[in-house]
Amino acid sequence: PFQIVCSNEIHIVNLQSKWNLISVPFNQSVPNDDIIVRYDGVDYSWENATTGNNPTGGSIVLRYIYYWNTSIPQHYDLSDVFEPGYGYWMYAYHDCELWSEDFGSTINDGYITDILTTWNLMGVPNDVPLPKEDLIVQYNGVDYSWENATTNNNPTGGPLIIRYIYYWNTITPQHYDLSDVFEPGYGYWMYAYQDCTLK
């Protein structure tokens, strides 16, 4: 017989075994406890996925999520909430998927995140890829194109942000690589010479 299955879940990202640099691809905060880990076609709560309470007999993913704290001195810190616009390090013991409960409607107001002078770990809270050339950088209330923000074609006389975007390539051996596109669900390193807003 024909069957329709309705789901109230939103796909966040596919994780590869080992380290992953991720973000939430929507404009909504998600506590770790609301994350669903799908492994081998079966959904597990955060608690079951981070303990031995699953068929693997161990954790599917590491319980700890790391974010980049931009307070001086900058450092890694633990988080129990995924915030939109930020990137997070997450370790997976097995290839799996992260899902979240559907929030109904999420607002895409064009705002991505604020970045501070020096390094920032960010992600795009959108469900479609964003080429870096389409990124708008707002500085002192004025919007600048990618070209103007990464050159001296702005009032500072220098770039507002570095023109390179770094992502974590999960192909073994895992390593940093350059990207021209912000992909949904993934985190990126960006360097800012000035405090600014990404849109």
One Martini backbone bead per residue (centre of mass of N, CA, C, O) as a GRO file, in nm:
protein
  199
    1PRO     BB    1   0.100   0.034   0.014
    2PHE     BB    2   0.045   0.362   0.032
    3GLN     BB    3   0.274   0.603   0.197
    4ILE     BB    4   0.278   0.884   0.417
    5VAL     BB    5   0.554   1.073   0.545
    6CYS     BB    6   0.590   1.283   0.817
    7SER     BB    7   0.814   1.555   0.901
    8ASN     BB    8   0.965   1.745   1.193
    9GLU     BB    9   1.248   1.771   1.043
   10ILE     BB   10   1.584   1.911   1.025
   11HIS     BB   11   1.853   1.936   0.839
   12ILE     BB   12   2.192   2.004   0.905
   13VAL     BB   13   2.421   1.754   0.889
   14ASN     BB   14   2.691   1.577   0.776
   15LEU     BB   15   2.897   1.341   0.933
   16GLN     BB   16   3.222   1.264   0.984
   17SER     BB   17   3.459   1.092   1.084
   18LYS     BB   18   3.564   1.293   1.321
   19TRP     BB   19   3.618   1.609   1.242
   20ASN     BB   20   3.384   1.897   1.257
   21LEU     BB   21   3.265   2.194   1.081
   22ILE     BB   22   2.980   2.365   1.204
   23SER     BB   23   2.629   2.459   1.145
   24VAL     BB   24   2.330   2.627   1.127
   25PRO     BB   25   2.080   2.639   0.847
   26PHE     BB   26   1.940   2.850   1.053
   27ASN     BB   27   1.742   3.103   1.242
   28GLN     BB   28   1.812   2.902   1.511
   29SER     BB   29   1.826   2.779   1.814
   30VAL     BB   30   2.004   2.475   1.949
   31PRO     BB   31   1.995   2.250   2.169
   32ASN     BB   32   2.152   1.961   2.218
   33ASP     BB   33   1.893   1.805   2.329
   34ASP     BB   34   1.748   1.863   2.027
   35ILE     BB   35   1.926   1.664   1.897
   36ILE     BB   36   1.948   1.447   1.618
   37VAL     BB   37   2.091   1.122   1.567
   38ARG     BB   38   2.174   0.968   1.260
   39TYR     BB   39   2.224   0.609   1.253
   40ASP     BB   40   2.172   0.373   1.035
   41GLY     BB   41   1.857   0.494   1.016
   42VAL     BB   42   1.865   0.590   1.323
   43ASP     BB   43   1.727   0.759   1.592
   44TYR     BB   44   1.893   0.976   1.837
   45SER     BB   45   1.948   1.103   2.109
   46TRP     BB   46   2.182   1.280   2.259
   47GLU     BB   47   2.221   1.090   2.496
   48ASN     BB   48   2.247   0.820   2.327
   49ALA     BB   49   2.482   0.929   2.130
   50THR     BB   50   2.685   1.005   2.399
   51THR     BB   51   2.655   0.707   2.469
   52GLY     BB   52   2.599   0.351   2.509
   53ASN     BB   53   2.279   0.392   2.415
   54ASN     BB   54   2.359   0.189   2.161
   55PRO     BB   55   2.467  -0.039   1.920
   56THR     BB   56   2.783   0.039   1.952
   57GLY     BB   57   2.852   0.080   2.279
   58GLY     BB   58   2.892   0.387   2.217
   59SER     BB   59   2.968   0.666   2.083
   60ILE     BB   60   2.880   0.863   1.806
   61VAL     BB   61   2.925   1.130   1.967
   62LEU     BB   62   3.052   1.388   2.110
   63ARG     BB   63   2.934   1.577   2.372
   64TYR     BB   64   3.127   1.802   2.283
   65ILE     BB   65   3.114   2.151   2.207
   66TYR     BB   66   3.297   2.385   2.005
   67TYR     BB   67   3.392   2.723   2.044
   68TRP     BB   68   3.481   3.059   1.955
   69ASN     BB   69   3.619   3.275   2.176
   70THR     BB   70   3.654   3.636   2.133
   71SER     BB   71   3.776   3.677   2.383
   72ILE     BB   72   4.027   3.816   2.559
   73PRO     BB   73   4.165   3.560   2.497
   74GLN     BB   74   4.136   3.360   2.256
   75HIS     BB   75   3.914   3.062   2.264
   76TYR     BB   76   3.808   2.766   2.355
   77ASP     BB   77   3.472   2.640   2.411
   78LEU     BB   78   3.180   2.543   2.554
   79SER     BB   79   2.864   2.411   2.424
   80ASP     BB   80   2.482   2.375   2.445
   81VAL     BB   81   2.448   2.569   2.184
   82PHE     BB   82   2.322   2.642   1.869
   83GLU     BB   83   2.411   2.923   1.688
   84PRO     BB   84   2.348   3.142   1.464
   85GLY     BB   85   2.651   3.225   1.274
   86TYR     BB   86   2.810   2.982   1.394
   87GLY     BB   87   3.084   2.781   1.473
   88TYR     BB   88   3.160   2.417   1.516
   89TRP     BB   89   3.306   2.166   1.696
   90MET     BB   90   3.284   1.811   1.598
   91TYR     BB   91   3.275   1.473   1.707
   92ALA     BB   92   3.290   1.162   1.521
   93TYR     BB   93   3.282   0.806   1.530
   94HIS     BB   94   3.059   0.828   1.304
   95ASP     BB   95   2.878   0.829   1.049
   96CYS     BB   96   2.633   1.099   1.032
   97GLU     BB   97   2.339   1.281   1.142
   98LEU     BB   98   2.190   1.601   1.178
   99TRP     BB   99   1.901   1.696   1.365
  100SER     BB  100   1.587   1.882   1.393
  101GLU     BB  101   1.338   2.028   1.500
  102ASP     BB  102   1.076   2.184   1.382
  103PHE     BB  103   0.992   2.547   1.394
  104GLY     BB  104   0.856   2.609   1.132
  105SER     BB  105   0.932   2.926   1.111
  106THR     BB  106   1.199   3.101   0.966
  107ILE     BB  107   1.402   3.384   0.972
  108ASN     BB  108   1.521   3.572   0.681
  109ASP     BB  109   1.692   3.889   0.728
  110GLY     BB  110   2.015   3.867   0.624
  111TYR     BB  111   2.142   3.793   0.878
  112ILE     BB  112   2.431   3.639   1.011
  113THR     BB  113   2.684   3.810   1.160
  114ASP     BB  114   2.916   3.897   1.394
  115ILE     BB  115   3.245   4.039   1.367
  116LEU     BB  116   3.568   4.044   1.491
  117THR     BB  117   3.863   4.136   1.551
  118THR     BB  118   3.990   3.875   1.391
  119TRP     BB  119   3.903   3.567   1.460
  120ASN     BB  120   3.631   3.363   1.307
  121LEU     BB  121   3.353   3.139   1.374
  122MET     BB  122   3.137   3.058   1.106
  123GLY     BB  123   2.793   3.070   0.971
  124VAL     BB  124   2.518   3.005   0.756
  125PRO     BB  125   2.161   3.071   0.810
  126ASN     BB  126   2.117   2.875   0.547
  127ASP     BB  127   1.981   2.643   0.283
  128VAL     BB  128   2.185   2.792   0.087
  129PRO     BB  129   2.425   2.871  -0.099
  130LEU     BB  130   2.706   3.120  -0.058
  131PRO     BB  131   2.872   3.326  -0.227
  132LYS     BB  132   3.118   3.541  -0.140
  133GLU     BB  133   3.029   3.771  -0.348
  134ASP     BB  134   2.733   3.795  -0.185
  135LEU     BB  135   2.858   3.923   0.046
  136ILE     BB  136   2.786   4.145   0.312
  137VAL     BB  137   2.962   4.428   0.455
  138GLN     BB  138   2.921   4.589   0.764
  139TYR     BB  139   3.041   4.932   0.827
  140ASN     BB  140   2.931   5.184   0.998
  141GLY     BB  141   2.639   5.139   0.836
  142VAL     BB  142   2.788   5.025   0.576
  143ASP     BB  143   2.772   4.871   0.268
  144TYR     BB  144   2.980   4.600   0.134
  145SER     BB  145   3.131   4.443  -0.086
  146TRP     BB  146   3.354   4.208  -0.128
  147GLU     BB  147   3.556   4.379  -0.286
  148ASN     BB  148   3.555   4.628  -0.086
  149ALA     BB  149   3.617   4.456   0.184
  150THR     BB  150   3.904   4.321   0.044
  151THR     BB  151   3.998   4.613   0.010
  152ASN     BB  152   4.068   4.975  -0.021
  153ASN     BB  153   3.744   5.031  -0.099
  154ASN     BB  154   3.737   5.215   0.176
  155PRO     BB  155   3.766   5.427   0.456
  156THR     BB  156   4.027   5.270   0.582
  157GLY     BB  157   4.239   5.183   0.339
  158GLY     BB  158   4.149   4.882   0.389
  159PRO     BB  159   4.063   4.594   0.479
  160LEU     BB  160   3.802   4.438   0.661
  161ILE     BB  161   3.864   4.161   0.524
  162ILE     BB  162   3.959   3.869   0.435
  163ARG     BB  163   3.950   3.686   0.123
  164TYR     BB  164   3.963   3.428   0.298
  165ILE     BB  165   3.817   3.098   0.328
  166TYR     BB  166   3.791   2.851   0.584
  167TYR     BB  167   3.784   2.498   0.575
  168TRP     BB  168   3.697   2.163   0.668
  169ASN     BB  169   3.851   1.886   0.546
  170THR     BB  170   3.735   1.540   0.578
  171ILE     BB  171   3.951   1.434   0.416
  172THR     BB  172   4.188   1.206   0.416
  173PRO     BB  173   4.360   1.414   0.548
  174GLN     BB  174   4.272   1.636   0.752
  175HIS     BB  175   4.198   1.987   0.647
  176TYR     BB  176   4.260   2.288   0.536
  177ASP     BB  177   4.067   2.508   0.319
  178LEU     BB  178   3.943   2.669   0.049
  179SER     BB  179   3.659   2.896  -0.010
  180ASP     BB  180   3.377   3.033  -0.222
  181VAL     BB  181   3.158   2.881  -0.037
  182PHE     BB  182   2.874   2.876   0.163
  183GLU     BB  183   2.765   2.602   0.334
  184PRO     BB  184   2.525   2.435   0.464
  185GLY     BB  185   2.629   2.334   0.799
  186TYR     BB  186   2.897   2.499   0.790
  187GLY     BB  187   3.215   2.604   0.890
  188TYR     BB  188   3.415   2.919   0.923
  189TRP     BB  189   3.703   3.100   0.865
  190MET     BB  190   3.753   3.447   0.966
  191TYR     BB  191   3.907   3.763   0.897
  192ALA     BB  192   3.919   4.072   1.086
  193TYR     BB  193   4.004   4.424   1.093
  194GLN     BB  194   3.699   4.474   1.166
  195ASP     BB  195   3.416   4.544   1.301
  196CYS     BB  196   3.133   4.347   1.177
  197THR     BB  197   2.873   4.269   0.939
  198LEU     BB  198   2.694   3.995   0.811
  199LYS     BB  199   2.475   3.958   0.491
   0.00000   0.00000   0.00000
